[in-house]
Tab-separated table of C-alpha atoms in Angstrom:
chain	number	residue	atom	x	y	z
A	21	MET	CA	-3.430	-83.492	19.276
A	22	ALA	CA	-4.579	-86.820	17.907
A	23	LYS	CA	-8.217	-87.313	17.126
A	24	LEU	CA	-10.113	-89.211	19.799
A	25	GLY	CA	-13.481	-90.611	18.903
A	26	GLY	CA	-15.494	-93.787	18.891
A	27	GLN	CA	-15.247	-95.747	22.095
A	28	ALA	CA	-13.145	-93.115	23.913
A	29	VAL	CA	-15.752	-90.343	23.640
A	30	ASP	CA	-18.639	-92.802	23.690
A	31	ALA	CA	-17.600	-93.759	27.228
A	32	LEU	CA	-18.240	-90.177	28.347
A	33	PHE	CA	-21.930	-90.498	27.516
A	34	SER	CA	-22.544	-94.100	28.424
A	35	GLY	CA	-26.265	-94.822	28.434
A	36	GLN	CA	-27.156	-91.503	26.781
A	37	ALA	CA	-28.254	-90.920	23.227
A	38	THR	CA	-26.088	-88.828	20.931
A	39	GLY	CA	-26.880	-87.558	17.476
A	40	CYS	CA	-27.588	-84.299	15.694
A	41	SER	CA	-31.175	-83.232	15.093
A	42	PHE	CA	-30.046	-80.247	13.002
A	43	ALA	CA	-28.674	-82.733	10.478
A	44	ASP	CA	-32.272	-83.781	9.750
A	45	LEU	CA	-32.647	-80.515	7.853
A	46	PRO	CA	-31.615	-80.367	4.180
A	47	SER	CA	-27.850	-80.274	3.621
A	48	SER	CA	-28.105	-76.673	2.385
A	49	PHE	CA	-28.598	-75.604	6.013
A	50	TYR	CA	-25.069	-76.551	7.042
A	51	THR	CA	-21.623	-77.651	5.957
A	52	ARG	CA	-19.778	-80.627	7.400
A	53	VAL	CA	-16.452	-79.263	8.568
A	54	ALA	CA	-13.979	-80.409	11.187
A	55	PRO	CA	-12.643	-78.097	13.892
A	56	ARG	CA	-9.015	-77.098	13.590
A	57	SER	CA	-6.577	-78.792	15.951
A	58	LEU	CA	-5.000	-76.756	18.731
A	59	SER	CA	-1.376	-76.790	19.800
A	60	ARG	CA	-0.945	-78.279	23.275
A	61	PRO	CA	-4.573	-77.810	24.381
A	62	ARG	CA	-5.183	-77.830	28.118
A	63	LEU	CA	-8.373	-77.734	30.114
A	64	LEU	CA	-8.281	-74.388	31.898
A	65	HIS	CA	-11.648	-74.667	33.644
A	66	VAL	CA	-14.805	-76.749	33.604
A	67	ASN	CA	-18.262	-76.043	35.009
A	68	PRO	CA	-19.444	-79.113	36.968
A	69	ALA	CA	-23.025	-77.817	37.173
A	70	VAL	CA	-23.271	-77.679	33.378
A	71	ALA	CA	-21.487	-81.000	33.068
A	72	ALA	CA	-24.134	-82.587	35.291
A	73	ARG	CA	-26.785	-81.603	32.751
A	74	LEU	CA	-24.960	-83.769	30.251
A	75	GLY	CA	-24.574	-86.621	32.712
A	76	LEU	CA	-20.796	-86.148	33.017
A	77	ASN	CA	-19.187	-87.057	36.330
A	78	ASP	CA	-15.904	-85.807	37.773
A	79	ALA	CA	-13.892	-88.700	36.385
A	80	ALA	CA	-15.207	-88.010	32.887
A	81	LEU	CA	-14.289	-84.330	33.134
A	82	HIS	CA	-10.652	-85.181	33.805
A	83	SER	CA	-10.358	-87.780	31.057
A	84	PRO	CA	-8.361	-87.397	27.815
A	85	ALA	CA	-11.579	-88.007	25.879
A	86	PHE	CA	-13.261	-84.963	27.461
A	87	LEU	CA	-10.296	-82.724	26.658
A	88	ALA	CA	-10.286	-84.045	23.112
A	89	LEU	CA	-13.978	-83.283	22.702
A	90	CYS	CA	-13.625	-79.725	24.038
A	91	ALA	CA	-10.445	-79.073	22.054
A	92	GLY	CA	-12.072	-80.087	18.783
A	93	SER	CA	-10.269	-83.357	18.093
A	94	GLY	CA	-12.927	-85.596	19.658
A	95	ARG	CA	-16.222	-86.523	18.055
A	96	LEU	CA	-19.595	-87.522	19.382
A	97	PRO	CA	-20.291	-91.092	18.263
A	98	GLY	CA	-21.788	-91.217	14.803
A	99	VAL	CA	-21.774	-87.427	14.308
A	100	GLU	CA	-19.570	-85.315	12.075
A	101	PRO	CA	-19.202	-81.666	13.190
A	102	MET	CA	-20.907	-78.978	11.170
A	103	ALA	CA	-21.234	-75.228	10.787
A	104	THR	CA	-24.691	-73.776	10.104
A	105	VAL	CA	-25.559	-71.012	7.684
A	106	TYR	CA	-27.665	-67.965	8.527
A	107	SER	CA	-27.946	-64.321	7.509
A	108	GLY	CA	-28.843	-61.163	9.373
A	109	HIS	CA	-28.928	-57.445	9.979
A	110	GLN	CA	-25.813	-56.055	11.635
A	111	PHE	CA	-26.043	-52.593	13.204
A	112	GLY	CA	-29.338	-52.149	11.379
A	113	VAL	CA	-27.953	-52.951	7.919
A	114	TRP	CA	-28.636	-56.111	5.923
A	115	ALA	CA	-25.360	-58.058	5.931
A	116	GLY	CA	-26.421	-60.961	3.735
A	117	GLN	CA	-25.079	-64.452	4.332
A	118	LEU	CA	-23.279	-64.995	7.623
A	119	GLY	CA	-23.131	-68.298	9.506
A	120	ASP	CA	-21.014	-70.076	12.087
A	121	GLY	CA	-17.728	-68.474	11.159
A	122	ARG	CA	-15.818	-69.784	14.158
A	123	ALA	CA	-18.187	-72.295	15.699
A	124	HIS	CA	-18.721	-76.016	15.180
A	125	LEU	CA	-21.833	-77.910	16.216
A	126	LEU	CA	-20.644	-81.250	17.562
A	127	GLY	CA	-24.160	-82.675	17.932
A	128	ASP	CA	-26.734	-83.437	20.613
A	129	VAL	CA	-26.588	-85.308	23.891
A	130	SER	CA	-29.877	-86.544	25.345
A	131	GLY	CA	-30.016	-87.548	28.974
A	132	PRO	CA	-32.072	-87.271	32.149
A	133	GLN	CA	-32.097	-83.466	31.968
A	134	GLY	CA	-33.195	-83.170	28.368
A	135	ALA	CA	-31.429	-82.782	25.040
A	136	TRP	CA	-28.562	-80.330	24.603
A	137	GLU	CA	-26.637	-79.193	21.576
A	138	ILE	CA	-22.873	-79.046	22.144
A	139	GLN	CA	-21.034	-76.363	20.229
A	140	LEU	CA	-17.410	-75.235	20.134
A	141	LYS	CA	-16.659	-71.537	19.727
A	142	GLY	CA	-13.270	-70.460	18.450
A	143	SER	CA	-12.570	-73.788	16.797
A	144	GLY	CA	-11.340	-72.654	13.396
A	145	ARG	CA	-12.400	-71.590	9.942
A	146	THR	CA	-15.610	-72.682	8.255
A	147	PRO	CA	-17.083	-71.786	4.856
A	148	TYR	CA	-18.866	-68.932	6.679
A	149	SER	CA	-15.771	-67.290	8.194
A	150	ARG	CA	-15.672	-64.614	5.487
A	151	MET	CA	-12.323	-62.861	6.099
A	152	GLY	CA	-11.919	-64.210	9.657
A	153	ASP	CA	-9.465	-66.791	10.935
A	154	GLY	CA	-12.085	-68.745	12.886
A	155	TRP	CA	-10.135	-68.532	16.119
A	156	ALA	CA	-11.126	-67.003	19.443
A	157	VAL	CA	-8.597	-65.537	21.849
A	158	LEU	CA	-8.276	-66.407	25.521
A	159	ARG	CA	-9.425	-62.914	26.498
A	160	SER	CA	-12.821	-63.138	24.795
A	161	SER	CA	-13.242	-66.791	25.707
A	162	VAL	CA	-12.812	-66.099	29.429
A	163	ARG	CA	-15.390	-63.324	29.110
A	164	GLU	CA	-17.947	-65.610	27.458
A	165	TYR	CA	-17.280	-68.428	29.914
A	166	LEU	CA	-17.858	-66.146	32.910
A	167	ALA	CA	-20.776	-64.248	31.383
A	168	SER	CA	-22.894	-67.321	30.782
A	169	GLN	CA	-22.466	-68.293	34.440
A	170	ALA	CA	-23.252	-64.742	35.559
A	171	MET	CA	-26.534	-64.748	33.659
A	172	GLU	CA	-27.448	-68.256	34.788
A	173	GLY	CA	-26.841	-67.237	38.403
A	174	LEU	CA	-29.099	-64.224	37.949
A	175	GLY	CA	-31.856	-66.443	36.576
A	176	ILE	CA	-31.706	-64.954	33.089
A	177	PRO	CA	-32.166	-67.343	30.127
A	178	THR	CA	-28.816	-67.990	28.479
A	179	THR	CA	-26.621	-70.402	26.620
A	180	GLN	CA	-24.253	-72.062	29.072
A	181	ALA	CA	-20.522	-72.725	29.010
A	182	LEU	CA	-19.285	-76.205	29.831
A	183	ALA	CA	-15.530	-75.855	29.493
A	184	LEU	CA	-12.701	-73.505	28.617
A	185	VAL	CA	-9.665	-74.861	26.766
A	186	ALA	CA	-6.471	-72.830	26.337
A	187	ALA	CA	-3.723	-73.418	23.796
A	188	ASP	CA	-0.364	-72.065	22.606
A	189	ASP	CA	-1.466	-71.019	19.114
A	190	THR	CA	-0.869	-67.360	18.335
A	191	VAL	CA	-3.853	-65.331	17.159
A	192	ILE	CA	-3.471	-61.811	15.820
A	193	ARG	CA	-5.997	-59.236	16.953
A	194	GLU	CA	-4.935	-55.713	17.945
A	195	THR	CA	-1.876	-57.488	19.372
A	196	PRO	CA	-0.731	-61.121	19.302
A	197	GLU	CA	-2.773	-63.260	21.705
A	198	THR	CA	-3.232	-66.960	22.373
A	199	ALA	CA	-6.108	-69.129	21.196
A	200	ALA	CA	-8.854	-70.668	23.300
A	201	VAL	CA	-12.076	-72.590	22.751
A	202	VAL	CA	-15.293	-72.392	24.741
A	203	THR	CA	-17.572	-75.433	24.777
A	204	ARG	CA	-21.117	-74.208	25.190
A	205	ILE	CA	-24.495	-75.879	25.313
A	206	ALA	CA	-28.102	-74.895	24.672
A	207	PRO	CA	-31.300	-76.691	23.707
A	208	SER	CA	-30.783	-75.015	20.336
A	209	PHE	CA	-28.556	-72.362	18.781
A	210	VAL	CA	-31.119	-71.429	16.104
A	211	ARG	CA	-31.207	-67.663	15.613
A	212	PHE	CA	-33.482	-65.100	14.008
A	213	GLY	CA	-30.854	-65.070	11.272
A	214	HIS	CA	-31.543	-68.678	10.328
A	215	PHE	CA	-35.069	-67.657	9.366
A	216	GLU	CA	-33.857	-64.501	7.635
A	217	HIS	CA	-31.533	-66.585	5.485
A	218	TRP	CA	-34.431	-68.586	4.044
A	219	ALA	CA	-36.845	-65.676	3.611
A	220	HIS	CA	-36.714	-66.180	-0.161
A	221	SER	CA	-37.531	-69.913	-0.148
A	222	ALA	CA	-40.919	-71.184	0.989
A	223	LEU	CA	-39.719	-74.797	0.850
A	224	ASP	CA	-36.618	-74.280	3.004
A	225	GLN	CA	-38.367	-71.891	5.375
A	226	ALA	CA	-41.083	-74.485	5.873
A	227	ALA	CA	-38.463	-77.113	6.697
A	228	LEU	CA	-36.867	-74.810	9.287
A	229	LEU	CA	-40.243	-73.918	10.770
A	230	ASP	CA	-41.235	-77.569	11.048
A	231	TYR	CA	-37.936	-78.386	12.737
A	232	VAL	CA	-38.129	-75.588	15.302
A	233	VAL	CA	-41.819	-75.993	16.083
A	234	THR	CA	-41.667	-79.772	16.391
A	235	HIS	CA	-38.721	-79.721	18.781
A	236	TRP	CA	-39.361	-76.633	20.920
A	237	PHE	CA	-42.785	-75.133	20.243
A	238	PRO	CA	-45.201	-78.059	19.824
A	239	ASP	CA	-48.100	-75.930	21.073
A	240	CYS	CA	-47.934	-74.069	17.762
A	241	LEU	CA	-49.223	-77.247	16.104
A	242	ALA	CA	-52.026	-77.852	18.593
A	243	GLY	CA	-55.170	-78.967	16.826
A	244	GLN	CA	-53.552	-79.135	13.394
A	245	ALA	CA	-51.136	-82.062	13.579
A	246	ASP	CA	-52.678	-83.956	10.658
A	247	HIS	CA	-52.690	-81.074	8.182
A	248	PRO	CA	-50.621	-78.254	9.704
A	249	ASP	CA	-51.188	-74.782	8.357
A	250	ARG	CA	-47.671	-73.389	8.318
A	251	ALA	CA	-48.820	-69.791	8.151
A	252	VAL	CA	-50.801	-70.288	11.359
A	253	ALA	CA	-47.925	-72.139	13.017
A	254	ALA	CA	-45.472	-69.422	11.977
A	255	CYS	CA	-47.593	-66.661	13.503
A	256	LEU	CA	-48.051	-68.645	16.707
A	257	LEU	CA	-44.294	-69.179	16.833
A	258	LEU	CA	-43.640	-65.472	16.274
A	259	ALA	CA	-46.030	-64.548	19.069
A	260	GLU	CA	-44.262	-66.850	21.526
A	261	VAL	CA	-40.798	-65.677	20.478
A	262	THR	CA	-42.043	-62.102	20.899
A	263	ARG	CA	-43.169	-62.804	24.453
A	264	ARG	CA	-39.943	-64.577	25.376
A	265	THR	CA	-37.800	-61.819	23.908
A	266	ALA	CA	-39.802	-59.107	25.662
A	267	ARG	CA	-39.339	-60.801	29.027
A	268	LEU	CA	-35.631	-61.273	28.336
A	269	MET	CA	-35.225	-57.565	27.611
A	270	ALA	CA	-36.899	-56.675	30.905
A	271	GLN	CA	-34.469	-58.953	32.726
A	272	TRP	CA	-31.468	-57.394	30.984
A	273	GLN	CA	-32.614	-53.881	31.864
A	274	LEU	CA	-33.203	-54.708	35.524
A	275	VAL	CA	-29.640	-55.918	36.126
A	276	GLY	CA	-27.916	-53.254	34.040
A	277	PHE	CA	-26.757	-55.724	31.388
A	278	CYS	CA	-25.772	-54.406	27.970
A	279	HIS	CA	-25.345	-56.962	25.205
A	280	GLY	CA	-23.364	-54.665	22.953
A	281	VAL	CA	-24.087	-56.240	19.576
A	282	MET	CA	-27.796	-57.037	19.242
A	283	ASN	CA	-27.671	-57.962	15.583
A	284	THR	CA	-30.464	-60.214	14.360
A	285	ASP	CA	-27.986	-63.074	13.972
A	286	ASN	CA	-27.271	-62.782	17.712
A	287	MET	CA	-30.918	-63.222	18.736
A	288	SER	CA	-32.028	-66.656	19.918
A	289	ILE	CA	-35.284	-68.138	18.681
A	290	LEU	CA	-35.657	-69.650	22.174
A	291	GLY	CA	-35.308	-66.309	23.938
A	292	LEU	CA	-31.829	-67.041	25.327
A	293	THR	CA	-29.000	-64.582	25.807
A	294	LEU	CA	-26.701	-65.559	22.962
A	295	ASP	CA	-23.134	-64.650	21.912
A	296	TYR	CA	-21.225	-62.788	24.587
A	297	GLY	CA	-18.857	-60.406	22.854
A	298	PRO	CA	-18.651	-56.731	23.830
A	299	TYR	CA	-21.138	-57.052	26.697
A	300	GLY	CA	-20.998	-55.276	30.038
A	301	PHE	CA	-22.727	-54.872	33.378
A	302	MET	CA	-22.929	-51.187	34.180
A	303	ASP	CA	-20.954	-49.689	37.041
A	304	ALA	CA	-21.822	-45.973	37.084
A	305	PHE	CA	-25.323	-45.711	35.657
A	306	GLN	CA	-25.923	-43.833	32.439
A	307	ALA	CA	-29.212	-44.443	30.674
A	308	ASN	CA	-27.524	-44.145	27.287
A	309	HIS	CA	-24.510	-46.244	28.277
A	310	VAL	CA	-22.814	-47.950	25.320
A	311	CYS	CA	-20.616	-50.898	26.265
A	312	ASN	CA	-19.308	-51.656	22.774
A	313	HIS	CA	-16.416	-49.441	21.693
A	314	SER	CA	-17.232	-50.363	18.081
A	315	ASP	CA	-20.783	-48.964	18.399
A	316	SER	CA	-19.902	-45.368	17.569
A	317	LEU	CA	-23.526	-44.323	16.994
A	318	GLY	CA	-24.843	-45.873	20.195
A	319	ARG	CA	-27.354	-48.123	18.449
A	320	TYR	CA	-27.107	-50.729	21.204
A	321	ALA	CA	-27.133	-48.453	24.247
A	322	TRP	CA	-28.762	-49.756	27.446
A	323	ASN	CA	-31.905	-47.664	27.027
A	324	ALA	CA	-32.249	-48.702	23.364
A	325	GLN	CA	-32.198	-52.461	23.893
A	326	PRO	CA	-35.971	-53.068	24.142
A	327	ALA	CA	-36.629	-51.045	20.991
A	328	VAL	CA	-33.841	-52.845	19.133
A	329	ALA	CA	-35.282	-56.210	20.160
A	330	GLN	CA	-38.663	-55.129	18.810
A	331	TRP	CA	-37.015	-54.033	15.555
A	332	ASN	CA	-35.246	-57.388	15.296
A	333	LEU	CA	-38.523	-59.220	15.844
A	334	THR	CA	-40.017	-57.255	12.973
A	335	ARG	CA	-37.211	-58.476	10.711
A	336	LEU	CA	-37.993	-62.022	11.840
A	337	ALA	CA	-41.655	-61.425	11.028
A	338	GLU	CA	-40.788	-60.220	7.525
A	339	SER	CA	-38.905	-63.448	6.863
A	340	LEU	CA	-42.069	-65.457	7.589
A	341	GLN	CA	-44.130	-63.836	4.832
A	342	VAL	CA	-42.768	-66.412	2.405
A	343	LEU	CA	-44.892	-69.003	4.265
A	344	GLY	CA	-48.087	-67.151	3.390
A	345	CYS	CA	-48.369	-65.154	6.621
A	346	THR	CA	-50.318	-61.951	6.091
A	347	VAL	CA	-49.062	-58.616	7.344
A	348	PRO	CA	-52.045	-58.145	9.715
A	349	ASP	CA	-51.455	-61.596	11.234
A	350	LEU	CA	-47.744	-60.909	11.690
A	351	GLU	CA	-48.469	-57.515	13.232
A	352	ALA	CA	-50.899	-59.171	15.633
A	353	ALA	CA	-48.192	-61.663	16.647
A	354	LEU	CA	-45.749	-58.819	17.296
A	355	ALA	CA	-48.263	-56.659	19.139
A	356	PRO	CA	-47.794	-58.160	22.653
A	357	PHE	CA	-44.161	-57.048	22.873
A	358	GLU	CA	-44.719	-53.735	24.656
A	359	SER	CA	-47.308	-54.996	27.125
A	360	VAL	CA	-45.322	-58.138	27.972
A	361	PHE	CA	-42.130	-56.121	28.384
A	362	LEU	CA	-43.779	-53.541	30.620
A	363	GLN	CA	-45.499	-56.168	32.724
A	364	ALA	CA	-42.212	-58.012	33.326
A	365	TYR	CA	-40.257	-54.790	33.820
A	366	HIS	CA	-42.754	-53.273	36.276
A	367	ALA	CA	-43.128	-56.507	38.231
A	368	GLY	CA	-39.357	-56.839	38.449
A	369	LEU	CA	-38.832	-53.210	39.457
A	370	ALA	CA	-41.490	-53.539	42.151
A	371	GLN	CA	-39.614	-56.517	43.587
A	372	LYS	CA	-36.313	-54.654	43.453
A	373	PHE	CA	-37.954	-51.722	45.302
A	374	GLY	CA	-39.429	-54.087	47.883
A	375	LEU	CA	-43.031	-53.389	46.890
A	376	ALA	CA	-45.761	-56.013	47.099
A	377	ALA	CA	-47.114	-55.006	43.688
A	378	TRP	CA	-46.642	-52.366	41.020
A	379	ARG	CA	-49.190	-49.567	40.809
A	380	PRO	CA	-49.618	-47.244	37.830
A	381	GLU	CA	-48.577	-44.249	39.924
A	382	ASP	CA	-45.268	-45.988	40.692
A	383	ALA	CA	-44.096	-45.069	37.196
A	384	GLU	CA	-43.195	-41.591	38.465
A	385	LEU	CA	-41.148	-43.071	41.307
A	386	GLY	CA	-39.351	-45.327	38.847
A	387	ASP	CA	-38.643	-42.522	36.392
A	388	ALA	CA	-37.302	-40.360	39.214
A	389	TRP	CA	-35.063	-43.260	40.303
A	390	TRP	CA	-33.429	-43.602	36.896
A	391	ALA	CA	-33.074	-39.832	36.605
A	392	LEU	CA	-31.350	-39.710	39.988
A	393	LEU	CA	-28.962	-42.534	39.144
A	394	HIS	CA	-28.203	-40.986	35.757
A	395	ALA	CA	-27.538	-37.494	37.106
A	396	GLN	CA	-25.377	-38.800	39.942
A	397	GLN	CA	-23.765	-41.653	37.966
A	398	ALA	CA	-24.433	-43.890	40.946
A	399	ASP	CA	-23.399	-47.515	40.877
A	400	PHE	CA	-26.237	-49.522	39.313
A	401	THR	CA	-25.881	-52.733	41.305
A	402	LEU	CA	-25.146	-51.245	44.727
A	403	ALA	CA	-27.839	-48.559	44.440
A	404	PHE	CA	-30.441	-51.327	44.322
A	405	ARG	CA	-28.701	-53.602	46.831
A	406	TYR	CA	-28.195	-50.932	49.505
A	407	LEU	CA	-31.756	-49.699	49.088
A	408	ALA	CA	-32.865	-52.651	51.223
A	409	ASP	CA	-31.015	-51.091	54.167
A	410	VAL	CA	-32.855	-47.775	54.073
A	411	GLY	CA	-34.049	-47.168	57.599
A	412	THR	CA	-31.209	-49.116	59.197
A	413	ASP	CA	-28.071	-48.126	57.293
A	414	GLU	CA	-28.855	-45.133	55.099
A	415	PRO	CA	-25.280	-43.749	54.995
A	416	ALA	CA	-24.138	-46.681	52.855
A	417	TRP	CA	-26.830	-45.950	50.279
A	418	LEU	CA	-26.355	-42.185	50.399
A	419	SER	CA	-22.601	-42.565	49.933
A	420	LEU	CA	-23.261	-43.709	46.355
A	421	PHE	CA	-24.515	-40.228	45.404
A	422	ALA	CA	-22.426	-37.098	44.968
A	423	ASP	CA	-25.425	-34.881	45.760
A	424	GLY	CA	-26.861	-36.139	49.038
A	425	GLY	CA	-29.688	-33.608	48.907
A	426	ALA	CA	-31.067	-34.925	45.631
A	427	ALA	CA	-30.786	-38.485	46.922
A	428	ARG	CA	-32.678	-37.615	50.108
A	429	GLN	CA	-35.473	-36.019	48.087
A	430	TRP	CA	-36.007	-39.261	46.204
A	431	LEU	CA	-35.708	-41.188	49.470
A	432	ASP	CA	-38.536	-39.154	50.986
A	433	ARG	CA	-40.804	-40.141	48.081
A	434	TYR	CA	-39.748	-43.767	48.461
A	435	ARG	CA	-40.521	-43.775	52.194
A	436	LEU	CA	-43.995	-42.424	51.522
A	437	ARG	CA	-44.583	-45.258	49.090
A	438	LEU	CA	-43.338	-47.837	51.607
A	439	ALA	CA	-45.663	-46.418	54.250
A	440	ASP	CA	-48.556	-47.380	51.981
A	441	ASP	CA	-47.140	-50.881	51.544
A	442	PRO	CA	-46.386	-51.970	55.105
A	443	ARG	CA	-44.189	-54.975	55.728
A	444	PRO	CA	-41.670	-55.702	58.499
A	445	GLN	CA	-38.273	-54.272	57.556
A	446	ALA	CA	-36.472	-57.598	58.002
A	447	GLU	CA	-38.957	-59.351	55.727
A	448	ARG	CA	-38.707	-56.635	53.090
A	449	LYS	CA	-34.912	-56.668	53.173
A	450	ALA	CA	-34.783	-60.436	52.777
A	451	ALA	CA	-37.110	-60.245	49.776
A	452	MET	CA	-35.093	-57.426	48.186
A	453	ASP	CA	-31.789	-59.218	48.727
A	454	ARG	CA	-33.193	-62.195	46.820
A	455	VAL	CA	-33.667	-60.089	43.673
A	456	ASN	CA	-30.933	-57.431	43.941
A	457	PRO	CA	-27.558	-59.095	43.363
A	458	LEU	CA	-24.491	-58.151	45.324
A	459	TYR	CA	-22.096	-59.591	42.751
A	460	VAL	CA	-22.204	-59.054	39.000
A	461	LEU	CA	-19.513	-59.653	36.412
A	462	ARG	CA	-17.986	-56.199	36.365
A	463	ASN	CA	-15.499	-55.620	33.557
A	464	HIS	CA	-12.553	-55.038	35.864
A	465	LEU	CA	-13.217	-58.352	37.642
A	466	ALA	CA	-13.304	-60.192	34.326
A	467	GLN	CA	-10.091	-58.429	33.360
A	468	HIS	CA	-8.327	-59.648	36.498
A	469	ALA	CA	-9.384	-63.198	35.657
A	470	ILE	CA	-8.171	-62.781	32.071
A	471	GLN	CA	-4.762	-61.502	33.148
A	472	ALA	CA	-4.322	-64.418	35.552
A	473	ALA	CA	-5.473	-66.923	32.912
A	474	GLN	CA	-2.952	-65.537	30.445
A	475	GLN	CA	-0.309	-66.594	32.976
A	476	GLY	CA	-1.833	-70.062	33.244
A	477	ASP	CA	-3.628	-69.347	36.529
A	478	ALA	CA	-7.338	-70.248	36.524
A	479	SER	CA	-7.888	-69.613	40.231
A	480	GLU	CA	-9.521	-66.213	39.660
A	481	ILE	CA	-11.915	-67.777	37.164
A	482	GLY	CA	-12.821	-70.307	39.839
A	483	ARG	CA	-13.453	-67.645	42.473
A	484	LEU	CA	-15.663	-65.636	40.152
A	485	MET	CA	-17.593	-68.710	39.054
A	486	ALA	CA	-18.353	-69.558	42.687
A	487	LEU	CA	-19.587	-66.036	43.431
A	488	LEU	CA	-21.612	-65.784	40.240
A	489	GLN	CA	-23.410	-69.057	40.902
A	490	ASP	CA	-25.074	-67.366	43.892
A	491	PRO	CA	-24.787	-63.608	43.316
A	492	TYR	CA	-27.408	-62.714	45.944
A	493	THR	CA	-25.662	-64.142	49.009
A	494	GLN	CA	-22.861	-62.219	50.684
A	495	GLN	CA	-19.644	-64.233	50.863
A	496	THR	CA	-17.266	-63.429	53.716
A	497	GLY	CA	-13.834	-62.398	52.517
A	498	HIS	CA	-15.038	-61.331	49.080
A	499	GLU	CA	-16.126	-57.778	49.890
A	500	SER	CA	-13.951	-56.283	47.139
A	501	TYR	CA	-15.825	-58.268	44.488
A	502	ALA	CA	-18.988	-56.311	45.271
A	503	GLN	CA	-17.358	-52.929	44.767
A	504	PRO	CA	-17.078	-50.838	41.609
A	505	PRO	CA	-13.592	-50.311	40.206
A	506	ALA	CA	-11.394	-47.844	42.038
A	507	ALA	CA	-10.925	-44.450	40.413
A	508	ASP	CA	-7.379	-45.304	39.327
A	509	VAL	CA	-8.364	-48.571	37.615
A	510	PRO	CA	-8.221	-48.119	33.823
A	511	THR	CA	-11.545	-48.423	32.035
A	512	VAL	CA	-11.826	-51.705	30.188
A	513	ALA	CA	-12.786	-50.984	26.573
A	514	VAL	CA	-14.539	-53.868	24.838
A	515	SER	CA	-15.262	-54.034	21.128
A	516	CYS	CA	-16.535	-56.471	18.533
A	517	SER	CA	-13.113	-58.156	18.659
A	518	SER	CA	-13.879	-59.020	22.287
């Protein structure tokens, strides 16, 4: 596909500023590298809601210039694509230099809804690809495209996917597959790993700190703009990242989301859900559920995610010592993690239970709930959703449990708690339905969309996107999308190649 740039792409963003703030950092932070061209690229799907954030209208989304941009042959005016370098810990082990091995940062677009970085994923080799080919397959690209919408619909901070481009190029994974590229946006794609990479260089770490704080955490410079103390700013930044990450973990836990590969290079400095690979929303609940087939030791199990996030934050803290931060100051910045996590988790669980507020004694009710779901392997999403109907339609809720007696015992405790928190049933149900989704991106639903997309049919992607934009509202005719997979549906195994 011929390169389209200049006036063609410029017309997409008429009246909006384009550039690349990351390029203001020293050249050692990135490498200028062009995406690889695709064979017969075609726009499989586009998210109009995300496009609106960039000021793109419907006509722009169906233009050759838009396809060129999302396929890697177009350029933002005045910006050359780049890949950024970072390092990180993978599965708890220092992996050394990593970087954007199959991603290209096209630059920034600034408009009425703020500034957004535009990045292609699956767009070819970079100097940081190591032994990889830099491609992404349609299977994993559909999963990332849908997952970002699922999390956005649930109100969970995330990078967002703008478009999905398919192509004819063959990519070898376990079997031959076809290539695809996801165009995704975020205020920033800076990761913990960017800071880890510069842990040995005070000068470069200071440049990265200044960049991140100036653009996204200006409060960390409050009162010290003339002569900023970088050690102070770094600790203030760490404290805010700690709080954001703690709240994010609570949100993941409360919807049964498992990331699958919580390496430090997959942790966003802005507290966003970043890099959807072997993720999964639980069907049958198991507290130690592992969604990543590659995670043989269960490091990233559902019940381990908060602790892993805290461990990752500690690695981030260690990288800031080069700026003169003392260990006591860094420990103080990390200290709020547990309290912030528990506050967000308890407040969220109270809402999901239909309680006006969380009380300390509710911890026993919550622990008993997870124990019941674990022992009975009840469906995570529906167990919460149907709980709102207790008192009017208990059979639906009880049908999720193999042992009805054990379920009724917990239900008796729950009713006693509700009696001490009176509210009209209709009001309580409405409140619970606003926080307990009916639709989540179950693996078998994503798999159906993948199989259709591999035949050139994007209609299932479209249906799922519409449901996931409003996962709390029941949609007539889509009852099957709220159900767990049937017993005869093969389990979808996802791994790091996903």
